[in-house]
Amino acid sequence: MLERLNSIEQEALAALQSANSKDALENWHTMYLGKKSPLMTILGDLGKLSHEERPAIGKRGNEVKKALEAAYADRVEAIRKAELQHSLTAGALDVTLPGRPQSRGRLHPHTQILREIYAIWAEMGFQVYRSRDVETDEYNFELLNIPQHHPARDMWDTFYTTTPGVILRTHTSPGQIHAMREYCPQPIRVILPGMCYRYEQISASKGIQFLQMEGLAVGKNIRLSDLLGTMSEFNRRIFGPDRKTRFRASYFPFTEPSVEVDVSCANCGGTGCGVCKHTGWLEIAGAGMVHPTVLKNGGYDPAVYSGFAFGMGPERIAMLRWGISDIRYFWGNDLRFLEQF
Ligand code: DAH
């Protein structure tokens, strides 16, 4: 029996050395120290032994049990340490390495100039009114006093959809009708920013898709002098106090009278250069007093109400502001361009 205990001890200690994982250790523990293990069976059956045998076997049995338990605890600790070491080297992290640079995005020059323009109009009491890009012929032309086959339609090269009467808006002006029909009979002060679409030969100054910013003020006793004063103030705020504003008589079907708004050239200070085509002036908007027919189409009685409207090109303003020579850069998606803003 004592020999049996010795061989259990030897076998168990040898097996323990080859147990290299937590699972293997658990199996080992069941096999050599579990309730049904040979060692535990011997210790459990001590009562069946004779008086002479019992003390020696009991003593030795307990020694073996203690030795196995101690060896087991050491082995558990050794494996835990090995696993920790492994995870430290395998997942090694060099906290002294420099971080990966975050490439920060930025606002497109369109967005930047629009926000600047919104802020100026907001201070003058104009709020942004959003209007649709896909319009009907009726809103884009007819309600703006441009009937079918009217020669003024030649001013807008139009994209037609396959649905009859549905087009891409050629200007933001149809938004005037939407705003008037929504607000009538209250007074209105809105700006209507957005994309416009024209079937055009693309060039440095013309694209098939471009930004426009419409403005509309409707109320009682609004006069041409209000339009002139408001546009001059806008120019002063966006281009600075040194620039002059000029109004030229013009024609638009939806305004009467109509004007073009010019600002003195920043490049030459008004003496004439290549940028202003040697005129000293740059055109920045069309404007005028809202035509009585348009007021009527919006629901306002032209005998009681009057208003002014304007349409400007924010891209044009951005080009003047930042010295951008070609309108196509805005859509070119070239980082070398975009990162400059
Ligand atoms: N809609 C015109 C265009 O795209 C611009 C314009 C001119 C708008 C005069 C207006 C205006 O509101 O009064 O050419």
Short mmCIF file of N, CA, C and O in Angstrom, two decimals, residues 15-89:
data_model
loop_
_atom_site.label_atom_id
_atom_site.label_comp_id
_atom_site.label_asym_id
_atom_site.label_seq_id
_atom_site.Cartn_x
_atom_site.Cartn_y
_atom_site.Cartn_z
N ALA A 15 2.91 13.95 -14.25
CA ALA A 15 1.81 14.40 -15.12
C ALA A 15 1.60 15.91 -14.99
O ALA A 15 1.28 16.60 -15.96
N LEU A 16 1.82 16.41 -13.77
CA LEU A 16 1.61 17.85 -13.53
C LEU A 16 2.55 18.69 -14.40
O LEU A 16 2.18 19.76 -14.89
N GLN A 17 3.79 18.18 -14.59
CA GLN A 17 4.76 18.94 -15.37
C GLN A 17 4.31 19.14 -16.81
O GLN A 17 4.68 20.12 -17.46
N SER A 18 3.53 18.17 -17.32
CA SER A 18 3.13 18.33 -18.72
C SER A 18 1.75 19.00 -18.86
O SER A 18 1.25 19.15 -19.97
N ALA A 19 1.15 19.37 -17.74
CA ALA A 19 -0.12 20.12 -17.84
C ALA A 19 0.21 21.60 -18.08
O ALA A 19 0.74 22.26 -17.20
N ASN A 20 -0.12 22.07 -19.30
CA ASN A 20 0.33 23.41 -19.68
C ASN A 20 -0.77 24.46 -19.81
O ASN A 20 -0.50 25.58 -20.19
N SER A 21 -1.98 24.02 -19.53
CA SER A 21 -3.06 25.01 -19.65
C SER A 21 -3.99 24.88 -18.46
O SER A 21 -3.90 23.93 -17.69
N LYS A 22 -4.89 25.83 -18.36
CA LYS A 22 -5.85 25.79 -17.26
C LYS A 22 -6.72 24.54 -17.34
O LYS A 22 -6.99 23.90 -16.32
N ASP A 23 -7.12 24.20 -18.58
CA ASP A 23 -7.97 23.01 -18.76
C ASP A 23 -7.23 21.75 -18.33
O ASP A 23 -7.78 20.91 -17.60
N ALA A 24 -5.97 21.64 -18.77
CA ALA A 24 -5.17 20.46 -18.43
C ALA A 24 -4.99 20.37 -16.91
O ALA A 24 -5.06 19.27 -16.32
N LEU A 25 -4.83 21.52 -16.28
CA LEU A 25 -4.67 21.53 -14.82
C LEU A 25 -5.93 21.05 -14.12
O LEU A 25 -5.88 20.30 -13.14
N GLU A 26 -7.06 21.48 -14.64
CA GLU A 26 -8.32 21.06 -14.03
C GLU A 26 -8.51 19.54 -14.14
O GLU A 26 -8.89 18.88 -13.17
N ASN A 27 -8.18 19.04 -15.35
CA ASN A 27 -8.28 17.59 -15.55
C ASN A 27 -7.35 16.85 -14.59
O ASN A 27 -7.71 15.84 -13.99
N TRP A 28 -6.16 17.39 -14.47
CA TRP A 28 -5.17 16.77 -13.57
C TRP A 28 -5.72 16.72 -12.15
O TRP A 28 -5.64 15.71 -11.47
N HIS A 29 -6.34 17.86 -11.75
CA HIS A 29 -6.85 17.95 -10.38
C HIS A 29 -7.93 16.90 -10.12
O HIS A 29 -7.94 16.24 -9.09
N THR A 30 -8.84 16.72 -11.09
CA THR A 30 -9.89 15.71 -10.94
C THR A 30 -9.29 14.31 -10.85
O THR A 30 -9.71 13.47 -10.05
N MET A 31 -8.26 14.13 -11.73
CA MET A 31 -7.68 12.79 -11.83
C MET A 31 -6.90 12.37 -10.58
O MET A 31 -7.00 11.24 -10.13
N TYR A 32 -6.17 13.33 -9.98
CA TYR A 32 -5.29 12.95 -8.86
C TYR A 32 -5.75 13.44 -7.50
O TYR A 32 -5.33 12.91 -6.48
N LEU A 33 -6.59 14.46 -7.46
CA LEU A 33 -7.05 14.94 -6.15
C LEU A 33 -8.58 14.95 -6.04
O LEU A 33 -9.13 15.38 -5.02
N GLY A 34 -9.25 14.49 -7.12
CA GLY A 34 -10.71 14.45 -7.10
C GLY A 34 -11.23 13.36 -6.17
O GLY A 34 -10.47 12.49 -5.72
N LYS A 35 -12.55 13.45 -5.90
CA LYS A 35 -13.16 12.50 -4.95
C LYS A 35 -12.93 11.04 -5.33
O LYS A 35 -12.77 10.18 -4.47
N LYS A 36 -12.93 10.80 -6.68
CA LYS A 36 -12.82 9.40 -7.12
C LYS A 36 -11.40 9.00 -7.47
O LYS A 36 -11.17 7.94 -8.02
N SER A 37 -10.43 9.91 -7.17
CA SER A 37 -9.04 9.60 -7.51
C SER A 37 -8.52 8.47 -6.61
O SER A 37 -9.03 8.28 -5.50
N PRO A 38 -7.52 7.71 -7.07
CA PRO A 38 -6.97 6.60 -6.26
C PRO A 38 -6.53 7.05 -4.87
O PRO A 38 -6.82 6.40 -3.87
N LEU A 39 -5.89 8.24 -4.80
CA LEU A 39 -5.40 8.73 -3.51
C LEU A 39 -6.55 8.97 -2.56
O LEU A 39 -6.51 8.52 -1.39
N MET A 40 -7.61 9.65 -3.05
CA MET A 40 -8.73 9.95 -2.17
C MET A 40 -9.47 8.67 -1.77
O MET A 40 -9.99 8.57 -0.67
N THR A 41 -9.49 7.72 -2.72
CA THR A 41 -10.14 6.45 -2.39
C THR A 41 -9.39 5.76 -1.24
O THR A 41 -10.00 5.28 -0.27
N ILE A 42 -8.05 5.76 -1.33
CA ILE A 42 -7.25 5.13 -0.25
C ILE A 42 -7.53 5.83 1.08
O ILE A 42 -7.82 5.19 2.10
N LEU A 43 -7.50 7.18 1.05
CA LEU A 43 -7.71 7.92 2.30
C LEU A 43 -9.13 7.69 2.84
O LEU A 43 -9.34 7.61 4.04
N GLY A 44 -10.09 7.57 1.90
CA GLY A 44 -11.48 7.36 2.33
C GLY A 44 -11.69 5.97 2.92
O GLY A 44 -12.57 5.77 3.76
N ASP A 45 -10.87 5.03 2.46
CA ASP A 45 -11.07 3.65 2.90
C ASP A 45 -10.15 3.27 4.08
O ASP A 45 -10.02 2.08 4.40
N LEU A 46 -9.51 4.24 4.73
CA LEU A 46 -8.58 3.95 5.84
C LEU A 46 -9.23 3.08 6.90
O LEU A 46 -8.62 2.17 7.46
N GLY A 47 -10.53 3.33 7.13
CA GLY A 47 -11.26 2.60 8.16
C GLY A 47 -11.29 1.09 7.91
O GLY A 47 -11.46 0.30 8.84
N LYS A 48 -11.12 0.74 6.63
CA LYS A 48 -11.19 -0.68 6.31
C LYS A 48 -9.87 -1.39 6.61
O LYS A 48 -9.77 -2.60 6.52
N LEU A 49 -8.82 -0.59 6.91
CA LEU A 49 -7.50 -1.21 7.14
C LEU A 49 -7.37 -1.74 8.58
O LEU A 49 -8.12 -1.32 9.47
N SER A 50 -6.38 -2.57 8.73
CA SER A 50 -6.15 -3.11 10.08
C SER A 50 -5.51 -2.04 10.96
O SER A 50 -4.98 -1.05 10.45
N HIS A 51 -5.62 -2.19 12.27
CA HIS A 51 -5.05 -1.22 13.22
C HIS A 51 -3.59 -0.98 12.99
O HIS A 51 -3.09 0.14 13.14
N GLU A 52 -2.84 -2.05 12.60
CA GLU A 52 -1.38 -1.92 12.42
C GLU A 52 -1.06 -1.06 11.21
O GLU A 52 -0.17 -0.22 11.22
N GLU A 53 -1.80 -1.32 10.11
CA GLU A 53 -1.51 -0.61 8.86
C GLU A 53 -1.94 0.86 8.90
O GLU A 53 -1.27 1.74 8.37
N ARG A 54 -3.08 1.12 9.53
CA ARG A 54 -3.75 2.42 9.41
C ARG A 54 -2.86 3.65 9.66
O ARG A 54 -2.82 4.54 8.80
N PRO A 55 -2.10 3.74 10.78
CA PRO A 55 -1.34 4.99 11.03
C PRO A 55 -0.34 5.31 9.94
O PRO A 55 -0.27 6.45 9.45
N ALA A 56 0.42 4.31 9.52
CA ALA A 56 1.49 4.56 8.54
C ALA A 56 0.89 4.97 7.20
O ALA A 56 1.33 5.95 6.57
N ILE A 57 -0.15 4.24 6.77
CA ILE A 57 -0.78 4.55 5.47
C ILE A 57 -1.44 5.93 5.54
O ILE A 57 -1.32 6.75 4.64
N GLY A 58 -2.14 6.17 6.67
CA GLY A 58 -2.80 7.46 6.84
C GLY A 58 -1.81 8.61 6.78
O GLY A 58 -2.04 9.61 6.10
N LYS A 59 -0.68 8.43 7.49
CA LYS A 59 0.32 9.50 7.53
C LYS A 59 0.89 9.77 6.14
O LYS A 59 0.91 10.90 5.65
N ARG A 60 1.26 8.67 5.49
CA ARG A 60 1.87 8.80 4.17
C ARG A 60 0.86 9.36 3.15
O ARG A 60 1.18 10.23 2.33
N GLY A 61 -0.36 8.86 3.28
CA GLY A 61 -1.44 9.33 2.37
C GLY A 61 -1.62 10.83 2.48
O GLY A 61 -1.71 11.54 1.48
N ASN A 62 -1.64 11.35 3.72
CA ASN A 62 -1.80 12.79 3.91
C ASN A 62 -0.59 13.56 3.40
O ASN A 62 -0.74 14.67 2.86
N GLU A 63 0.60 12.99 3.57
CA GLU A 63 1.80 13.65 3.04
C GLU A 63 1.69 13.80 1.52
O GLU A 63 1.95 14.87 0.98
N VAL A 64 1.32 12.69 0.89
CA VAL A 64 1.20 12.73 -0.58
C VAL A 64 0.15 13.78 -0.99
O VAL A 64 0.36 14.60 -1.89
N LYS A 65 -0.96 13.79 -0.27
CA LYS A 65 -2.03 14.75 -0.59
C LYS A 65 -1.50 16.18 -0.47
O LYS A 65 -1.68 17.00 -1.37
N LYS A 66 -0.79 16.46 0.65
CA LYS A 66 -0.25 17.81 0.84
C LYS A 66 0.75 18.16 -0.25
O LYS A 66 0.75 19.26 -0.79
N ALA A 67 1.62 17.18 -0.59
CA ALA A 67 2.64 17.41 -1.62
C ALA A 67 1.98 17.73 -2.95
O ALA A 67 2.38 18.67 -3.66
N LEU A 68 0.93 16.97 -3.30
CA LEU A 68 0.25 17.18 -4.58
C LEU A 68 -0.45 18.54 -4.59
O LEU A 68 -0.40 19.28 -5.58
N GLU A 69 -1.08 18.87 -3.46
CA GLU A 69 -1.78 20.17 -3.41
C GLU A 69 -0.81 21.32 -3.56
O GLU A 69 -1.09 22.29 -4.28
N ALA A 70 0.36 21.20 -2.89
CA ALA A 70 1.35 22.28 -2.99
C ALA A 70 1.89 22.38 -4.40
O ALA A 70 2.00 23.49 -4.98
N ALA A 71 2.18 21.21 -5.01
CA ALA A 71 2.72 21.22 -6.38
C ALA A 71 1.68 21.80 -7.34
O ALA A 71 2.00 22.58 -8.26
N TYR A 72 0.40 21.48 -7.08
CA TYR A 72 -0.68 21.98 -7.93
C TYR A 72 -0.75 23.51 -7.85
O TYR A 72 -0.79 24.20 -8.87
N ALA A 73 -0.71 24.03 -6.61
CA ALA A 73 -0.78 25.49 -6.43
C ALA A 73 0.38 26.18 -7.14
O ALA A 73 0.20 27.22 -7.81
N ASP A 74 1.60 25.60 -7.03
CA ASP A 74 2.76 26.19 -7.71
C ASP A 74 2.55 26.24 -9.21
O ASP A 74 2.86 27.22 -9.88
N ARG A 75 2.03 25.11 -9.70
CA ARG A 75 1.86 24.98 -11.16
C ARG A 75 0.81 25.99 -11.65
O ARG A 75 1.01 26.64 -12.68
N VAL A 76 -0.27 26.16 -10.90
CA VAL A 76 -1.31 27.12 -11.28
C VAL A 76 -0.70 28.52 -11.38
O VAL A 76 -0.91 29.24 -12.36
N GLU A 77 0.11 28.84 -10.38
CA GLU A 77 0.73 30.16 -10.35
C GLU A 77 1.69 30.33 -11.53
O GLU A 77 1.70 31.37 -12.19
N ALA A 78 2.47 29.29 -11.83
CA ALA A 78 3.45 29.35 -12.92
C ALA A 78 2.73 29.58 -14.25
O ALA A 78 3.15 30.41 -15.08
N ILE A 79 1.61 28.86 -14.44
CA ILE A 79 0.90 29.00 -15.72
C ILE A 79 0.26 30.38 -15.83
O ILE A 79 0.27 31.00 -16.88
N ARG A 80 -0.28 30.89 -14.72
CA ARG A 80 -0.88 32.23 -14.74
C ARG A 80 0.17 33.26 -15.16
O ARG A 80 -0.08 34.11 -16.00
N LYS A 81 1.36 33.10 -14.58
CA LYS A 81 2.44 34.06 -14.90
C LYS A 81 2.83 33.95 -16.36
O LYS A 81 3.05 34.96 -17.04
N ALA A 82 2.92 32.71 -16.84
CA ALA A 82 3.33 32.51 -18.24
C ALA A 82 2.30 33.13 -19.17
O ALA A 82 2.64 33.79 -20.17
N GLU A 83 1.01 32.92 -18.83
CA GLU A 83 -0.03 33.48 -19.70
C GLU A 83 0.01 35.01 -19.70
O GLU A 83 -0.16 35.66 -20.72
N LEU A 84 0.24 35.60 -18.53
CA LEU A 84 0.33 37.05 -18.43
C LEU A 84 1.49 37.56 -19.28
O LEU A 84 1.36 38.50 -20.06
N GLN A 85 2.62 36.88 -19.14
CA GLN A 85 3.80 37.26 -19.88
C GLN A 85 3.54 37.21 -21.38
O GLN A 85 3.89 38.12 -22.13
N HIS A 86 2.86 36.15 -21.76
CA HIS A 86 2.57 35.96 -23.19
C HIS A 86 1.68 37.11 -23.69
O HIS A 86 1.95 37.71 -24.73
N SER A 87 0.66 37.42 -22.91
CA SER A 87 -0.25 38.46 -23.39
C SER A 87 0.45 39.83 -23.42
O SER A 87 0.15 40.67 -24.25
N LEU A 88 1.40 40.02 -22.53
CA LEU A 88 2.13 41.30 -22.52
C LEU A 88 3.02 41.44 -23.75
O LEU A 88 3.08 42.50 -24.37
N THR A 89 3.69 40.34 -24.11
CA THR A 89 4.57 40.45 -25.28
C THR A 89 3.78 40.42 -26.58
O THR A 89 4.08 41.16 -27.51
#
